[in-house]
Short mmCIF file of C-alpha atoms and ligand atoms in Angstrom, two decimals:
data_model
loop_
_atom_site.label_atom_id
_atom_site.label_comp_id
_atom_site.label_asym_id
_atom_site.label_seq_id
_atom_site.Cartn_x
_atom_site.Cartn_y
_atom_site.Cartn_z
CA MET I 1 0.11 0.25 -0.50
CA SER I 2 1.52 3.43 -1.32
CA LYS I 3 -0.18 7.20 -1.64
CA PRO I 4 1.23 9.84 -3.29
CA TYR I 5 2.97 12.27 -1.24
CA GLN I 6 2.04 15.64 -1.72
CA PRO I 7 4.65 18.55 -1.58
CA PRO I 8 3.44 21.81 0.88
CA LEU I 9 3.60 25.03 -0.54
CA ALA I 10 6.53 27.19 1.28
CA PRO I 11 5.25 29.62 3.09
CA LYS I 12 5.40 33.21 1.47
CA ASN I 13 8.23 34.53 4.31
CA LEU I 14 10.52 32.05 4.12
CA PRO I 15 12.73 31.41 7.25
CA ILE I 16 15.69 31.36 6.22
CA SER I 17 18.31 31.66 9.17
CA ASP I 18 16.14 28.47 11.10
CA PRO I 19 17.44 25.18 10.83
CA TRP I 20 15.39 23.33 8.08
CA ALA I 21 15.00 19.48 7.62
CA LEU I 22 15.93 19.89 3.55
CA PHE I 23 19.40 20.19 4.55
CA GLY I 24 19.54 18.30 7.22
CA GLY I 25 19.45 21.07 9.55
CA ILE I 26 21.33 23.60 8.71
CA SER I 27 20.32 26.78 7.70
CA PRO I 28 19.33 28.47 3.88
CA LYS I 29 22.21 30.97 4.96
CA ARG I 30 23.87 28.48 6.45
CA PHE I 31 23.48 25.92 3.17
CA MET I 32 24.71 29.14 0.89
CA GLN I 33 27.60 30.72 3.02
CA ASP I 34 29.58 27.00 3.02
CA TYR I 35 28.32 24.23 0.38
CA TRP I 36 26.34 26.44 -2.57
CA GLN I 37 28.60 26.99 -5.43
CA LYS I 38 31.16 25.38 -3.29
CA LYS I 39 30.57 21.54 -2.51
CA PRO I 40 28.27 18.82 -2.42
CA LEU I 41 26.13 17.73 -0.02
CA LEU I 42 24.78 14.45 1.17
CA ILE I 43 20.99 14.87 3.09
CA ARG I 44 19.61 12.08 4.80
CA GLY I 45 15.82 12.18 5.01
CA ALA I 46 15.49 15.53 3.73
CA ILE I 47 11.93 14.91 3.43
CA PRO I 48 11.50 14.17 6.56
CA ALA I 49 7.55 12.87 5.83
CA PHE I 50 9.03 9.71 3.08
CA SER I 51 10.93 8.11 6.52
CA MET I 52 7.95 8.98 9.43
CA ALA I 53 5.10 7.19 6.27
CA SER I 54 7.49 3.90 6.46
CA GLN I 55 7.97 3.73 10.69
CA ASN I 56 4.94 4.58 10.68
CA GLY I 57 3.20 1.32 10.08
CA GLY I 58 0.69 2.72 7.73
CA PRO I 59 1.32 3.83 3.62
CA THR I 60 4.31 4.23 2.31
CA LEU I 61 4.79 7.10 0.51
CA ALA I 62 4.79 7.13 -3.57
CA SER I 63 6.58 10.16 -5.86
CA PRO I 64 3.56 12.80 -6.46
CA ILE I 65 3.26 11.80 -10.47
CA SER I 66 2.46 8.14 -11.26
CA TYR I 67 5.18 6.25 -14.04
CA VAL I 68 1.39 6.30 -15.86
CA GLU I 69 1.24 9.81 -16.02
CA LEU I 70 4.98 10.33 -16.18
CA ILE I 71 3.89 8.66 -19.94
CA GLN I 72 1.70 11.12 -21.37
CA LEU I 73 2.93 14.36 -20.63
CA ALA I 74 5.69 12.39 -22.07
CA SER I 75 3.49 12.15 -25.03
CA GLN I 76 2.81 15.92 -25.60
CA GLU I 77 4.21 17.90 -28.09
CA GLU I 78 4.79 21.22 -25.14
CA VAL I 79 6.78 18.62 -23.39
CA GLU I 80 10.19 18.91 -23.17
CA SER I 81 11.22 14.64 -23.63
CA ARG I 82 14.45 12.73 -24.20
CA LEU I 83 15.22 8.78 -23.45
CA ILE I 84 18.06 7.36 -22.92
CA GLN I 85 19.06 3.79 -22.83
CA SER I 86 22.68 2.44 -22.09
CA GLN I 87 24.19 -0.73 -23.68
CA PRO I 88 24.56 0.54 -26.22
CA TRP I 89 24.09 4.47 -25.13
CA ARG I 90 20.64 5.43 -27.37
CA PHE I 91 19.11 9.07 -27.58
CA GLU I 92 16.36 10.23 -28.43
CA HIS I 93 14.37 13.80 -28.89
CA GLY I 94 10.23 13.03 -27.51
CA PRO I 95 7.06 12.94 -27.67
CA PHE I 96 6.79 9.69 -27.13
CA GLN I 97 3.86 7.33 -28.34
CA LYS I 98 2.92 5.21 -25.30
CA LYS I 99 4.87 1.97 -26.53
CA ALA I 100 8.64 3.65 -27.45
CA ILE I 101 8.42 4.03 -23.80
CA PRO I 102 10.31 0.79 -21.82
CA SER I 103 7.80 -1.20 -19.18
CA LEU I 104 8.83 -0.40 -16.00
CA LYS I 105 10.02 -4.32 -15.75
CA LYS I 106 12.48 -4.09 -19.02
CA SER I 107 16.10 -2.32 -17.29
CA SER I 108 18.74 0.11 -18.42
CA TRP I 109 16.34 2.70 -19.63
CA THR I 110 15.21 6.36 -18.65
CA LEU I 111 12.67 9.13 -19.84
CA LEU I 112 13.67 12.58 -18.48
CA LEU I 113 10.39 15.20 -18.28
CA GLN I 114 12.35 18.84 -17.94
CA GLY I 115 10.09 21.96 -16.86
CA MET I 116 8.08 19.69 -14.69
CA GLU I 117 7.37 22.97 -12.69
CA ALA I 118 4.48 23.30 -16.04
CA HIS I 119 2.32 20.22 -15.80
CA HIS I 120 2.04 19.29 -12.46
CA PRO I 121 1.28 21.31 -8.51
CA ALA I 122 4.00 18.58 -7.09
CA ALA I 123 6.21 20.05 -8.99
CA ALA I 124 5.51 24.12 -8.74
CA ASN I 125 5.01 23.16 -5.07
CA ILE I 126 8.81 21.56 -4.87
CA LEU I 127 10.88 24.77 -6.73
CA SER I 128 8.45 27.64 -3.66
CA TRP I 129 10.91 25.31 -1.61
CA PHE I 130 13.72 26.91 -3.22
CA ARG I 131 12.83 30.39 -3.54
CA PHE I 132 15.87 31.79 -1.14
CA ILE I 133 17.67 30.97 -4.21
CA PRO I 134 17.21 33.73 -6.98
CA ASP I 135 14.68 33.83 -9.33
CA ALA I 136 16.82 34.58 -11.88
CA ARG I 137 19.04 32.18 -11.34
CA LEU I 138 16.18 28.78 -11.17
CA ASP I 139 16.26 27.03 -14.51
CA ASP I 140 13.26 24.38 -13.92
CA LEU I 141 12.51 21.14 -12.80
CA MET I 142 13.64 17.81 -14.61
CA ILE I 143 11.64 14.62 -13.35
CA SER I 144 13.97 10.80 -14.51
CA ILE I 145 11.38 7.75 -14.49
CA ALA I 146 14.11 4.93 -14.96
CA GLY I 147 14.17 0.83 -15.27
CA VAL I 148 16.89 -1.25 -13.44
CA GLY I 149 20.08 0.05 -14.58
CA GLY I 150 18.64 3.22 -16.20
CA GLY I 151 21.25 6.33 -16.07
CA VAL I 152 22.57 9.00 -18.70
CA GLY I 153 26.33 7.72 -17.78
CA PRO I 154 28.87 9.55 -16.06
CA HIS I 155 29.28 13.78 -16.66
CA PHE I 156 28.89 16.41 -15.03
CA ASP I 157 26.67 19.62 -15.64
CA SER I 158 27.61 23.33 -15.60
CA TYR I 159 24.51 23.32 -13.37
CA ASP I 160 24.10 24.08 -9.89
CA VAL I 161 21.13 21.25 -8.35
CA PHE I 162 19.41 18.76 -5.74
CA LEU I 163 19.22 15.69 -6.82
CA ILE I 164 15.71 14.59 -5.13
CA GLN I 165 15.04 11.25 -4.24
CA MET I 166 10.74 10.67 -5.05
CA ALA I 167 11.16 6.76 -5.70
CA GLY I 168 13.03 3.98 -5.78
CA ARG I 169 16.84 4.14 -4.96
CA ARG I 170 19.46 5.44 -7.28
CA GLN I 171 23.08 4.73 -6.58
CA TRP I 172 25.05 7.87 -7.02
CA ARG I 173 28.64 8.39 -7.69
CA ILE I 174 30.70 11.61 -7.62
CA SER I 175 33.98 12.42 -8.65
CA GLU I 176 35.39 16.23 -8.30
CA GLN I 177 37.54 14.82 -10.54
CA LYS I 178 39.39 18.31 -13.01
CA ASP I 179 39.83 16.26 -16.01
CA LEU I 180 36.17 16.99 -17.72
CA SER I 181 37.36 15.11 -21.01
CA LEU I 182 34.26 13.51 -23.50
CA ASN I 183 34.08 10.44 -25.20
CA GLN I 184 33.55 12.05 -28.09
CA LYS I 185 32.84 8.53 -30.12
CA LEU I 186 28.83 8.34 -27.62
CA PRO I 187 25.73 10.29 -28.64
CA LEU I 188 25.32 11.36 -25.09
CA LYS I 189 28.26 13.60 -22.55
CA ILE I 190 29.70 11.03 -21.46
CA LEU I 191 33.04 11.78 -19.53
CA GLN I 192 35.73 9.60 -20.77
CA ASN I 193 37.65 8.52 -17.56
CA PHE I 194 35.26 9.16 -14.39
CA GLN I 195 36.36 8.25 -11.53
CA CYS I 196 33.93 7.55 -8.48
CA LYS I 197 35.58 9.16 -5.00
CA GLN I 198 32.54 8.81 -3.66
CA GLU I 199 29.60 6.85 -3.67
CA TRP I 200 25.59 6.43 -1.96
CA VAL I 201 22.62 4.94 -2.67
CA LEU I 202 20.37 7.69 -2.19
CA GLU I 203 16.44 6.38 -0.95
CA PRO I 204 13.20 7.76 -1.26
CA GLY I 205 13.29 11.87 0.69
CA ASP I 206 17.02 12.09 0.55
CA MET I 207 18.57 14.20 -1.49
CA LEU I 208 21.48 15.38 -2.63
CA TYR I 209 23.57 19.18 -4.04
CA LEU I 210 25.70 19.13 -6.84
CA PRO I 211 27.49 22.38 -7.20
CA PRO I 212 28.55 23.22 -11.16
CA HIS I 213 31.26 20.93 -12.79
CA VAL I 214 31.20 18.14 -10.31
CA ALA I 215 31.26 15.08 -12.13
CA HIS I 216 28.13 12.87 -11.10
CA ASP I 217 26.20 8.94 -12.44
CA GLY I 218 24.01 7.39 -11.67
CA VAL I 219 22.34 4.73 -11.57
CA ALA I 220 18.29 3.45 -10.67
CA LEU I 221 18.80 0.14 -8.17
CA ASP I 222 14.75 -0.06 -8.63
CA ALA I 223 12.17 -0.15 -11.54
CA GLY I 224 10.34 3.07 -11.24
CA CYS I 225 13.25 4.90 -9.41
CA GLN I 226 12.66 8.36 -9.79
CA THR I 227 14.96 12.29 -9.15
CA TRP I 228 13.74 14.76 -9.50
CA SER I 229 16.30 18.13 -10.11
CA VAL I 230 15.32 20.95 -9.46
CA GLY I 231 18.10 22.90 -11.31
CA PHE I 232 19.73 26.11 -11.10
CA ARG I 233 21.52 27.90 -14.46
CA SER I 234 24.28 30.35 -15.26
CA PRO I 235 24.33 31.64 -18.18
CA SER I 236 27.14 33.36 -19.57
CA PHE I 237 28.68 36.29 -19.93
CA LYS I 238 28.84 36.53 -23.68
CA GLU I 239 25.14 35.54 -23.34
CA LEU I 240 24.44 38.11 -21.25
CA LEU I 241 26.43 40.82 -22.76
CA GLN I 242 24.78 40.01 -26.28
CA GLU I 243 21.21 38.92 -25.31
CA GLY I 244 20.84 42.37 -23.29
CA LEU I 245 22.96 44.45 -26.32
CA TRP I 246 20.46 42.78 -27.99
CA ARG I 247 17.51 44.39 -26.40
CA LEU I 248 19.60 47.96 -25.63
CA ALA I 249 19.85 48.79 -29.08
CA GLU I 250 16.40 48.61 -30.03
CA SER I 251 15.66 50.24 -26.60
CA LEU I 252 16.98 52.88 -29.24
CA GLU I 253 13.83 53.20 -31.06
CA ASN I 254 12.04 55.24 -27.89
CA ILE I 255 14.90 58.23 -28.31
CA PRO I 256 13.58 60.61 -31.00
CA GLU I 257 16.62 62.21 -31.56
CA LEU I 258 19.09 59.61 -32.85
CA GLU I 259 16.58 60.06 -36.37
CA GLN I 260 18.94 63.47 -37.13
CA LYS I 261 21.34 62.73 -39.81
CA PHE I 262 24.58 62.88 -39.46
CA ALA I 263 26.31 65.74 -41.62
CA ASP I 264 29.52 67.43 -42.37
CA PRO I 265 29.73 70.70 -43.52
CA LYS I 266 33.40 71.08 -42.28
CA GLN I 267 33.99 68.30 -44.06
CA THR I 268 37.06 69.35 -46.03
CA ALA I 269 38.79 67.57 -49.21
CA THR I 270 40.84 64.89 -48.97
CA THR I 271 43.51 62.65 -50.27
CA ASN I 272 42.43 59.38 -48.41
CA ALA I 273 38.70 59.16 -49.48
CA GLU I 274 38.48 55.29 -47.92
CA GLN I 275 39.41 56.15 -44.83
CA LEU I 276 36.28 56.29 -42.76
CA PRO I 277 36.00 60.08 -42.22
CA ALA I 278 37.07 61.60 -38.92
CA GLU I 279 33.31 63.75 -38.67
CA LEU I 280 32.14 61.07 -39.19
CA ILE I 281 33.95 59.50 -35.75
CA LYS I 282 33.92 62.88 -34.05
CA GLN I 283 30.11 63.12 -33.98
CA LEU I 284 29.43 59.20 -33.37
CA SER I 285 31.33 59.19 -30.40
CA THR I 286 29.91 62.51 -29.06
CA GLN I 287 26.13 60.94 -29.98
CA LEU I 288 27.72 57.22 -27.69
CA GLN I 289 29.04 59.06 -24.77
CA LYS I 290 25.46 60.47 -24.75
CA LEU I 291 23.75 57.37 -24.50
CA LYS I 292 26.17 55.92 -21.67
CA LEU I 293 26.30 53.02 -22.93
CA HIS I 294 29.29 51.99 -20.27
CA GLN I 295 27.15 52.16 -17.56
CA ILE I 296 25.86 49.04 -15.96
CA ASP I 297 22.21 50.84 -15.34
CA ALA I 298 21.76 51.54 -19.48
CA PHE I 299 22.46 48.05 -19.96
CA LEU I 300 20.45 46.09 -16.63
CA PRO I 301 16.33 46.16 -17.92
CA GLY I 302 17.63 44.09 -21.66
CA VAL I 303 18.76 41.93 -19.36
CA THR I 304 16.18 41.48 -16.89
CA ALA I 305 14.12 41.54 -19.45
CA TYR I 306 16.26 38.63 -20.89
CA LEU I 307 16.03 36.28 -18.15
CA SER I 308 12.48 36.95 -17.48
CA GLU I 309 11.86 34.91 -20.99
CA PRO I 310 9.74 32.31 -20.89
CA LYS I 311 11.36 28.54 -21.69
CA GLN I 312 11.38 27.89 -25.70
CA GLN I 313 8.16 25.31 -24.88
CA ALA I 314 6.81 27.76 -23.97
CA PHE I 315 2.61 27.54 -24.11
CA PHE I 316 0.05 30.29 -22.99
CA ASP I 317 -3.29 29.92 -23.64
CA GLY I 318 -5.20 32.75 -22.37
CA PRO I 319 -9.02 31.93 -20.50
CA SER I 320 -11.53 30.45 -22.77
CA LYS I 321 -14.33 32.57 -21.94
CA PRO I 322 -11.66 36.21 -21.13
CA LEU I 323 -13.70 38.41 -18.19
CA ASN I 324 -14.40 41.79 -18.78
CA PRO I 325 -12.89 44.07 -17.46
CA ASN I 326 -15.06 44.98 -14.63
CA ALA I 327 -15.85 41.09 -14.03
CA PHE I 328 -12.21 41.05 -14.10
CA LEU I 329 -11.87 43.50 -11.54
CA LYS I 330 -14.26 41.90 -9.28
CA LYS I 331 -12.98 38.40 -8.73
CA LEU I 332 -9.57 40.08 -8.48
CA SER I 333 -11.29 41.63 -5.17
CA GLN I 334 -12.75 37.56 -4.06
CA LYS I 335 -9.42 34.82 -5.51
CA HIS I 336 -5.68 35.19 -5.25
CA LEU I 337 -4.31 35.61 -9.56
CA LYS I 338 -1.24 34.35 -9.93
CA PRO I 339 1.34 33.56 -13.02
CA SER I 340 1.02 31.20 -15.09
CA PRO I 341 3.53 28.28 -14.26
CA GLN I 342 5.31 29.04 -17.07
CA THR I 343 5.23 32.80 -16.88
CA ARG I 344 8.90 34.68 -15.97
CA ILE I 345 8.86 37.38 -13.09
CA LEU I 346 11.81 39.04 -12.15
CA SER I 347 12.58 42.64 -10.14
CA LEU I 348 15.00 44.80 -11.60
CA GLY I 349 13.87 47.15 -8.76
CA LYS I 350 10.20 48.83 -8.70
CA THR I 351 10.58 47.80 -12.40
CA VAL I 352 8.94 44.53 -13.28
CA TYR I 353 9.67 42.21 -16.27
CA CYS I 354 7.00 39.18 -17.05
CA ASN I 355 7.90 36.90 -20.17
CA GLY I 356 10.63 39.35 -21.30
CA GLU I 357 8.38 42.90 -21.49
CA ASP I 358 8.52 45.92 -18.88
CA VAL I 359 4.66 45.57 -17.93
CA THR I 360 5.49 47.97 -15.33
CA ARG I 361 6.45 50.76 -17.61
CA ASP I 362 3.44 53.31 -18.35
CA GLN I 363 1.64 52.07 -16.18
CA ALA I 364 -0.72 53.40 -13.16
CA PRO I 365 1.01 52.85 -10.43
CA LYS I 366 -1.53 51.00 -8.22
CA VAL I 367 -0.87 48.68 -11.62
CA ILE I 368 2.88 48.55 -10.20
CA ALA I 369 1.56 48.12 -7.00
CA ALA I 370 -0.15 44.77 -8.97
CA TRP I 371 2.62 43.73 -10.13
CA ASN I 372 5.34 44.22 -7.49
CA THR I 373 2.97 42.26 -5.56
CA LEU I 374 3.25 39.28 -8.19
CA SER I 375 7.24 38.82 -8.24
CA ALA I 376 7.37 38.96 -4.92
CA ASN I 377 4.67 36.58 -3.62
CA LYS I 378 4.30 35.53 -6.36
CA LEU I 379 -0.11 36.22 -6.25
CA PHE I 380 -1.84 38.42 -6.02
CA LYS I 381 -5.47 39.71 -4.31
CA ALA I 382 -7.50 43.47 -4.33
CA SER I 383 -10.22 44.88 -3.28
CA VAL I 384 -9.88 48.62 -4.51
CA MET I 385 -8.72 49.19 -8.32
CA SER I 386 -9.61 50.71 -11.21
CA ASP I 387 -8.77 51.96 -14.90
CA ILE I 388 -7.77 47.96 -15.68
CA GLN I 389 -9.02 47.93 -19.38
CA GLY I 390 -6.15 48.45 -21.54
CA SER I 391 -3.32 47.64 -18.35
CA SER I 392 -0.29 45.41 -18.37
CA LEU I 393 -2.22 43.61 -15.74
CA TYR I 394 -5.45 43.09 -17.81
CA GLU I 395 -3.53 42.27 -21.16
CA ALA I 396 -1.38 39.37 -19.17
CA TYR I 397 -4.56 37.84 -18.54
CA LEU I 398 -6.43 37.66 -21.50
CA ALA I 399 -2.64 36.24 -22.76
CA GLY I 400 -2.96 33.77 -20.01
CA TRP I 401 0.57 35.16 -18.61
CA LEU I 402 -1.30 35.54 -14.88
CA ILE I 403 -4.44 33.68 -14.41
CA PHE I 404 -7.07 32.99 -11.40
CA GLU I 405 -6.44 30.53 -8.73
CA GLN I 406 -9.51 27.70 -8.57
C1 SIN N 1 19.18 11.90 -13.23
O1 SIN N 1 17.99 11.82 -13.58
O2 SIN N 1 18.93 10.24 -13.76
C2 SIN N 1 19.66 12.39 -14.18
C3 SIN N 1 20.46 13.95 -13.10
C4 SIN N 1 21.20 14.16 -13.57
O3 SIN N 1 22.24 13.87 -13.37
O4 SIN N 1 21.96 15.21 -14.02
CO1 CO N 2 23.80 15.72 -13.84
#
């Protein structure tokens, strides 16, 4: 007998100085100070509900999502899925028909499902536990389900990851080795020279934190083994600078003075006609200085907008029967408005970016305040609001970026 574990939503104000079972009795503050980006941490009984259920002699806890549900999710276009089989190594991208996925009785396969927070409330709730880490760093929650012996092979990630064991046992072997060269002959990123330094068998409710570039190999010991990975991205400076510069270039559209054309009444007759004129260089340099492009403040809006872009496969569906502005306001006084699970919201001071757009630009103060609450708390309710028509809040509701709580 077993029943699905139902992970609770974390409280709005996380007690980041208190000891948490999730980190083996240390606080998130301590975790960040001593382990984050520094060294691995194994936590036995990170989710105490699992061991408590088995000690009490009642039903044991199963993963919140069953094999059947995961297979169903892997058949959907909007779910990013991969099937990896070892012996020999094979790799395929989803969506997968049910029959393409091996049964639980088969060995040496694993199915990986990315972005699960958008598809199951249990996964979204688990992410809420990690909101002591900036939202800009969060990537997603990936679920793996495997037959005995299944795994993705020894590899390293450029991400920080919390590997939560949700069903069955998985053996983890890790190494902080310097040699991260890959086996070029394989279709997957597998280390050619993995030398295990530590190994553990994780049971349901255990968790392993790995900083980037720690080599690791997880092998399923039981059929239906599930590992839930909470992953944190760290973009390269190249990516941040390129994306920030693109958006900065686009924002020049909003400066009408720049339409003015270059003029050179002072140009003299030249014997070096092939050279870029000194007069053009001088005037352009003045324009560049006026834009203060070297100052970080000019650059951050574009970077924040970029980091608030939803995942590539995110899909937004507006409400099938949209409320008119008055009905929307009435509902807003009764129910919480919250971001759709695929929506990303980030703040830069009081400016809020939602799914790549500055949603606070040219908005009424109450709308700006609403977005700030949504960004901080991921929930918003209001008793008095007006002038909602045409506001970015109402538009985001119509676009399916914001939804009402049931
Ligand atoms: C897995 O869950 O099987 C793979 C996770 C990882 O090693 O990154
Ligand atoms: Co990994």
